[in-house]
Structures are given as C-alpha cells and as structure tokens.
mmCIF file of C-alpha atoms in Angstrom:
data_model
loop_
_atom_site.group_PDB
_atom_site.id
_atom_site.type_symbol
_atom_site.label_atom_id
_atom_site.label_comp_id
_atom_site.label_asym_id
_atom_site.label_seq_id
_atom_site.Cartn_x
_atom_site.Cartn_y
_atom_site.Cartn_z
ATOM 1 C CA GLU A 857 245.535 84.140 -65.959
ATOM 2 C CA VAL A 858 248.334 83.751 -68.609
ATOM 3 C CA GLN A 859 248.406 86.889 -71.045
ATOM 4 C CA LEU A 860 250.155 87.343 -73.920
ATOM 5 C CA VAL A 861 249.420 90.802 -75.712
ATOM 6 C CA GLU A 862 251.551 91.642 -79.112
ATOM 7 C CA SER A 863 252.269 94.587 -80.472
ATOM 8 C CA GLY A 864 254.297 96.307 -83.780
ATOM 9 C CA GLY A 865 252.929 95.494 -86.475
ATOM 10 C CA GLY A 866 251.973 97.549 -89.258
ATOM 11 C CA LEU A 867 252.255 98.561 -92.659
ATOM 12 C CA VAL A 868 256.165 98.621 -93.925
ATOM 13 C CA GLN A 869 257.614 99.197 -97.109
ATOM 14 C CA PRO A 870 259.944 96.236 -98.856
ATOM 15 C CA GLY A 871 263.660 96.732 -96.894
ATOM 16 C CA GLY A 872 261.901 98.299 -94.120
ATOM 17 C CA SER A 873 262.285 96.900 -90.302
ATOM 18 C CA LEU A 874 260.060 96.357 -86.840
ATOM 19 C CA ARG A 875 260.082 95.406 -84.191
ATOM 20 C CA LEU A 876 257.555 93.286 -82.916
ATOM 21 C CA SER A 877 256.601 93.228 -79.001
ATOM 22 C CA CYS A 878 254.874 90.684 -76.761
ATOM 23 C CA ALA A 879 253.852 91.664 -73.283
ATOM 24 C CA ALA A 880 253.721 88.647 -71.013
ATOM 25 C CA SER A 881 251.252 88.086 -67.737
ATOM 26 C CA GLY A 882 250.044 85.778 -65.232
ATOM 27 C CA PHE A 883 253.728 83.603 -65.013
ATOM 28 C CA THR A 884 257.196 83.716 -64.016
ATOM 29 C CA PHE A 885 258.387 84.854 -67.177
ATOM 30 C CA ASN A 886 261.938 84.373 -66.972
ATOM 31 C CA ASN A 887 261.271 80.984 -66.019
ATOM 32 C CA TYR A 888 259.837 79.892 -69.872
ATOM 33 C CA TRP A 889 261.226 79.564 -73.187
ATOM 34 C CA MET A 890 259.462 81.975 -75.753
ATOM 35 C CA THR A 891 258.719 81.505 -79.349
ATOM 36 C CA TRP A 892 257.179 83.702 -82.345
ATOM 37 C CA VAL A 893 255.349 82.004 -84.926
ATOM 38 C CA ARG A 894 253.860 83.216 -87.780
ATOM 39 C CA GLN A 895 251.136 82.685 -90.785
ATOM 40 C CA ALA A 896 250.644 84.160 -93.629
ATOM 41 C CA PRO A 897 247.414 85.224 -95.268
ATOM 42 C CA GLY A 898 245.451 81.942 -95.980
ATOM 43 C CA ARG A 899 248.830 79.776 -95.387
ATOM 44 C CA GLY A 900 249.583 77.632 -92.643
ATOM 45 C CA LEU A 901 251.401 78.091 -89.361
ATOM 46 C CA GLN A 902 255.129 78.809 -89.418
ATOM 47 C CA TRP A 903 257.374 78.568 -86.828
ATOM 48 C CA VAL A 904 259.836 81.558 -86.765
ATOM 49 C CA ALA A 905 262.409 81.666 -83.661
ATOM 50 C CA ASN A 906 262.783 80.704 -79.704
ATOM 51 C CA ILE A 907 264.983 81.793 -77.403
ATOM 52 C CA LYS A 908 265.852 80.454 -74.191
ATOM 53 C CA GLN A 909 265.475 82.055 -70.826
ATOM 54 C CA ASP A 910 268.397 83.843 -69.873
ATOM 55 C CA GLU A 911 268.964 84.300 -74.255
ATOM 56 C CA SER A 912 271.583 82.206 -74.297
ATOM 57 C CA GLU A 913 270.291 80.453 -76.902
ATOM 58 C CA LYS A 914 268.313 81.173 -79.791
ATOM 59 C CA TYR A 915 267.424 79.396 -82.715
ATOM 60 C CA TYR A 916 265.560 80.556 -86.124
ATOM 61 C CA VAL A 917 264.106 79.185 -89.240
ATOM 62 C CA ASP A 918 266.483 79.356 -92.180
ATOM 63 C CA SER A 919 264.629 81.494 -93.901
ATOM 64 C CA VAL A 920 264.583 84.856 -91.511
ATOM 65 C CA LYS A 921 268.139 83.856 -89.904
ATOM 66 C CA GLY A 922 270.208 87.245 -90.562
ATOM 67 C CA ARG A 923 267.580 89.158 -90.836
ATOM 68 C CA PHE A 924 265.370 88.704 -87.619
ATOM 69 C CA THR A 925 266.621 88.396 -84.084
ATOM 70 C CA ILE A 926 264.461 87.345 -81.288
ATOM 71 C CA SER A 927 265.426 88.890 -77.626
ATOM 72 C CA ARG A 928 264.027 89.050 -74.589
ATOM 73 C CA ASP A 929 263.428 91.765 -71.633
ATOM 74 C CA ASN A 930 263.245 89.389 -68.302
ATOM 75 C CA ALA A 931 262.698 92.802 -65.842
ATOM 76 C CA GLN A 932 260.124 93.594 -68.197
ATOM 77 C CA ASN A 933 258.451 90.407 -68.910
ATOM 78 C CA SER A 934 258.456 91.108 -72.494
ATOM 79 C CA LEU A 935 259.436 89.170 -75.571
ATOM 80 C CA TYR A 936 260.756 90.576 -79.247
ATOM 81 C CA LEU A 937 261.164 90.263 -82.269
ATOM 82 C CA GLN A 938 263.482 92.467 -84.798
ATOM 83 C CA ILE A 939 262.672 92.104 -88.424
ATOM 84 C CA ASN A 940 265.116 93.516 -91.176
ATOM 85 C CA SER A 941 265.338 93.848 -94.719
ATOM 86 C CA LEU A 942 261.650 92.589 -95.042
ATOM 87 C CA ARG A 943 260.233 90.459 -97.883
ATOM 88 C CA GLY A 944 256.628 90.388 -99.484
ATOM 89 C CA GLU A 945 256.530 86.875 -98.063
ATOM 90 C CA ASP A 946 256.824 88.002 -94.529
ATOM 91 C CA THR A 947 253.261 89.573 -94.913
ATOM 92 C CA ALA A 948 251.781 87.763 -91.727
ATOM 93 C CA VAL A 949 250.424 87.731 -88.544
ATOM 94 C CA TYR A 950 253.110 86.869 -85.965
ATOM 95 C CA TYR A 951 252.218 85.336 -82.743
ATOM 96 C CA CYS A 952 254.196 85.098 -79.251
ATOM 97 C CA GLY A 953 253.911 81.661 -77.416
ATOM 98 C CA ARG A 954 255.194 80.276 -74.166
ATOM 99 C CA ILE A 955 256.915 77.384 -74.411
ATOM 100 C CA GLU A 956 255.801 74.473 -71.796
ATOM 101 C CA TYR A 957 258.322 71.234 -71.219
ATOM 102 C CA GLY A 958 256.730 70.007 -68.278
ATOM 103 C CA SER A 959 258.072 66.517 -66.539
ATOM 104 C CA SER A 960 258.062 64.669 -70.175
ATOM 105 C CA GLY A 961 260.826 67.385 -71.066
ATOM 106 C CA ARG A 962 258.760 67.310 -74.429
ATOM 107 C CA PRO A 963 258.263 70.836 -75.230
ATOM 108 C CA ARG A 964 254.941 72.526 -76.318
ATOM 109 C CA ILE A 965 253.318 75.909 -76.850
ATOM 110 C CA ASP A 966 251.099 76.066 -74.346
ATOM 111 C CA PHE A 967 249.822 79.653 -74.430
ATOM 112 C CA TRP A 968 249.665 81.796 -77.578
ATOM 113 C CA GLY A 969 249.078 85.581 -78.244
ATOM 114 C CA GLN A 970 246.467 86.977 -80.164
ATOM 115 C CA GLY A 971 249.019 87.783 -82.878
ATOM 116 C CA THR A 972 249.988 91.029 -84.436
ATOM 117 C CA LEU A 973 249.641 91.463 -88.699
ATOM 118 C CA VAL A 974 252.983 92.771 -90.774
ATOM 119 C CA THR A 975 251.933 93.705 -93.752
ATOM 120 C CA VAL A 976 255.384 94.185 -96.347
ATOM 121 C CA SER A 977 253.788 96.579 -99.200
ATOM 122 C CA SER A 978 255.177 99.358 -101.490
ATOM 123 C CA ASP B 461 265.529 70.014 -91.673
ATOM 124 C CA ILE B 462 261.927 67.587 -90.250
ATOM 125 C CA GLN B 463 259.609 68.087 -92.083
ATOM 126 C CA MET B 464 255.823 67.210 -91.317
ATOM 127 C CA THR B 465 253.165 65.908 -93.790
ATOM 128 C CA GLN B 466 249.420 65.573 -92.594
ATOM 129 C CA SER B 467 246.515 64.316 -94.116
ATOM 130 C CA PRO B 468 244.514 64.430 -95.246
ATOM 131 C CA SER B 469 244.068 68.458 -96.099
ATOM 132 C CA SER B 470 240.241 68.888 -95.603
ATOM 133 C CA LEU B 471 237.910 66.848 -94.906
ATOM 134 C CA SER B 472 233.795 67.148 -94.525
ATOM 135 C CA THR B 473 232.215 65.657 -91.607
ATOM 136 C CA SER B 474 228.654 65.677 -89.637
ATOM 137 C CA VAL B 475 228.155 65.248 -85.692
ATOM 138 C CA GLY B 476 228.866 62.314 -84.364
ATOM 139 C CA ASP B 477 231.505 61.406 -86.548
ATOM 140 C CA ARG B 478 234.827 59.821 -85.744
ATOM 141 C CA VAL B 479 237.684 61.603 -87.246
ATOM 142 C CA THR B 480 240.957 60.746 -87.490
ATOM 143 C CA ILE B 481 243.903 62.969 -88.695
ATOM 144 C CA THR B 482 247.295 61.781 -89.570
ATOM 145 C CA CYS B 483 250.754 63.129 -89.579
ATOM 146 C CA ARG B 484 254.105 62.112 -90.724
ATOM 147 C CA ALA B 485 257.587 62.655 -89.774
ATOM 148 C CA SER B 486 260.570 62.969 -92.287
ATOM 149 C CA GLU B 487 262.274 61.317 -89.971
ATOM 150 C CA ASN B 488 262.507 59.669 -86.664
ATOM 151 C CA ILE B 489 260.938 62.497 -83.256
ATOM 152 C CA ASN B 490 260.595 59.902 -80.877
ATOM 153 C CA ARG B 491 257.327 61.398 -79.401
ATOM 154 C CA HIS B 492 258.000 65.016 -79.549
ATOM 155 C CA LEU B 493 254.456 65.548 -81.315
ATOM 156 C CA ASN B 494 252.228 68.278 -80.661
ATOM 157 C CA TRP B 495 248.569 68.846 -82.270
ATOM 158 C CA TYR B 496 247.064 72.236 -82.283
ATOM 159 C CA ARG B 497 243.452 73.669 -83.303
ATOM 160 C CA GLN B 498 243.139 76.992 -84.794
ATOM 161 C CA LYS B 499 240.056 78.412 -85.605
ATOM 162 C CA PRO B 500 239.594 81.597 -88.162
ATOM 163 C CA GLY B 501 240.691 84.709 -86.767
ATOM 164 C CA LYS B 502 242.226 83.183 -83.723
ATOM 165 C CA ALA B 503 245.516 81.793 -82.006
ATOM 166 C CA PRO B 504 245.767 78.498 -82.605
ATOM 167 C CA GLU B 505 245.827 76.676 -79.328
ATOM 168 C CA LEU B 506 247.262 73.287 -78.017
ATOM 169 C CA LEU B 507 245.036 69.915 -77.924
ATOM 170 C CA ILE B 508 247.972 67.293 -77.257
ATOM 171 C CA TYR B 509 251.185 67.226 -76.065
ATOM 172 C CA GLY B 510 254.044 64.521 -76.308
ATOM 173 C CA ALA B 511 252.352 62.775 -78.850
ATOM 174 C CA SER B 512 249.299 61.527 -76.613
ATOM 175 C CA ASN B 513 249.397 63.837 -73.507
ATOM 176 C CA LEU B 514 246.004 65.463 -73.030
ATOM 177 C CA GLN B 515 246.484 69.624 -72.374
ATOM 178 C CA ASP B 516 244.417 70.582 -69.582
ATOM 179 C CA GLY B 517 240.643 71.588 -70.302
ATOM 180 C CA VAL B 518 240.271 69.558 -73.495
ATOM 181 C CA PRO B 519 237.584 67.478 -74.283
ATOM 182 C CA SER B 520 238.117 63.989 -73.529
ATOM 183 C CA ARG B 521 236.850 62.610 -76.909
ATOM 184 C CA PHE B 522 240.146 64.154 -78.090
ATOM 185 C CA SER B 523 243.095 61.101 -78.571
ATOM 186 C CA ALA B 524 246.203 60.792 -80.181
ATOM 187 C CA SER B 525 249.039 57.957 -80.691
ATOM 188 C CA GLY B 526 251.912 57.223 -82.319
ATOM 189 C CA SER B 527 255.724 57.795 -81.976
ATOM 190 C CA GLY B 528 258.697 57.959 -84.478
ATOM 191 C CA THR B 529 257.551 59.038 -87.770
ATOM 192 C CA TYR B 530 253.898 58.159 -87.488
ATOM 193 C CA PHE B 531 251.085 60.213 -85.596
ATOM 194 C CA THR B 532 247.227 60.010 -85.617
ATOM 195 C CA LEU B 533 244.574 62.226 -83.566
ATOM 196 C CA THR B 534 241.028 61.097 -83.351
ATOM 197 C CA ILE B 535 238.337 62.634 -82.549
ATOM 198 C CA SER B 536 235.779 60.582 -81.081
ATOM 199 C CA SER B 537 232.725 62.021 -81.471
ATOM 200 C CA LEU B 538 233.094 64.834 -83.709
ATOM 201 C CA GLN B 539 231.305 67.930 -82.196
ATOM 202 C CA PRO B 540 229.872 71.106 -83.739
ATOM 203 C CA ASP B 541 232.987 73.027 -81.843
ATOM 204 C CA ASP B 542 235.228 70.881 -83.420
ATOM 205 C CA PHE B 543 235.530 72.728 -86.549
ATOM 206 C CA GLY B 544 238.923 74.503 -87.661
ATOM 207 C CA THR B 545 242.076 73.264 -88.785
ATOM 208 C CA TYR B 546 244.396 71.230 -87.023
ATOM 209 C CA TYR B 547 248.054 71.399 -87.354
ATOM 210 C CA CYS B 548 250.627 68.792 -85.937
ATOM 211 C CA GLN B 549 253.922 69.960 -84.870
ATOM 212 C CA GLN B 550 257.013 68.233 -84.454
ATOM 213 C CA SER B 551 259.644 69.651 -81.030
ATOM 214 C CA PHE B 552 262.479 67.470 -81.471
ATOM 215 C CA GLY B 553 264.939 68.985 -83.996
ATOM 216 C CA SER B 554 267.612 70.612 -82.354
ATOM 217 C CA LEU B 555 264.935 73.169 -81.570
ATOM 218 C CA THR B 556 264.280 74.252 -85.167
ATOM 219 C CA TRP B 557 260.515 73.180 -85.054
ATOM 220 C CA THR B 558 258.120 72.617 -87.969
ATOM 221 C CA PHE B 559 254.081 72.666 -88.313
ATOM 222 C CA GLY B 560 252.697 70.257 -90.709
ATOM 223 C CA GLN B 561 251.127 71.938 -93.773
ATOM 224 C CA GLY B 562 247.273 71.616 -91.704
ATOM 225 C CA THR B 563 243.976 69.917 -91.859
ATOM 226 C CA LYS B 564 240.812 71.686 -92.215
ATOM 227 C CA VAL B 565 237.500 70.097 -90.709
ATOM 228 C CA GLU B 566 234.506 71.375 -91.957
ATOM 229 C CA VAL B 567 231.202 70.215 -90.171
#
C-alpha cells in the first residue's frame, strides 16, 4: 500500500524557516517524480514544486522561487521541502504527492499525503 | 504561466442529477489535464487523468473529455458521496503546473 506521511509543520514567525518531510512507503521511491502542493485556509490548491527521481530537475511556482528548496533522499525514501523567509501568505497545509506518468506520458498526482500545516504568524 | 478557469464556482444539486463542470486553459495543453476531488479536511484524490482516463477504483459514473483548451467533467448520476470540491489541473507547461480555482458541489 502506497503511503505518504508528511511532518515538520508548525507555527513559525515571519522570516523564519521550516523543513517539511514526507516519508514514502509501499512503492519504489526512486522510480518516481515527486511533488509538493499547498492549500491556504479556505482556499484552493496551489502547486508548489516538482523534483525528478535523481534531483537533476526541479521546478517551482514563481511565488516561492529563491525561498523554497525541494530535495529528496532516495536511500531514506524521503522527500523534503525547505522553506525560508516565510511570509503570512505561506500559511497553508502542505501536501506531498507521487507523480505518475504511466504509458500515456501525461503526469498526474496519483497518491497524496494527509498534509502538514504551516502557520506563519508573530 | 498557464491559467486554468473552472465554472461554475459552486453548484447545489440533488441525488440523481447529471452534473457537468468545465475547465478552460489559457493556452493549448493538449490532453495534459487531470481532475481531482477533495472532501473537507481530506487530501485530494485523483479521479481522471490525461483528460479522459478514469483512475483505478473511480466509479464509472464519472467521465471526462476535452483537449486543447476546453475540458469537461461529468457525473452521470450524482450520489451522496460525490459532495466536495473538484479541481482541474494542467500538467503540460514545462513541469510548472496549475490548478483551477475549484468547483464546490453540494448535494
């Protein structure tokens, strides 16, 4: 059974930093691209970042470029999101997800974690 | 960046109704379009990928179509479990993805 379990969220002051983690199990982690998606309270989903299996490609939404860093440790079956210079608008539930390409070559997020809440407030 | 626009933003329906949600892309995304449903307090779940492919385990009352810039998701006969917010998502643009703003379905 595929499982993704996020951790590392919490209350942080503006300008602070956090490192979110996502522990993956039930599949061969190093075969998949992975993603982070966030959702501000009462708002819609916002894609944040994608990372290739070997970390050779990383993509970010414009609003987090230079502040967020996606990474992974394939030996530990773990995905990370380092978030720096936090702002109030970064307050959200952060979900990690597995990206499946399948035979069609059209990527989608086929498994999601339960999310971890990041609250930016003084 | 590719923008995704869903309509309607919300709809109030009844069990047994046929429901259609539309999603428009600001530029051609071929068939790189996915649909998700999210229930309150839960993670989203994948319903449809590649514009029209039903994800394993998703009931056949869900169907979808479209290509290019116009896409639709249809629920043929709404069931009580179908409440939630539905999102389209494009996965075409240089691996920089975007979601639609969501459509809240109330049963």
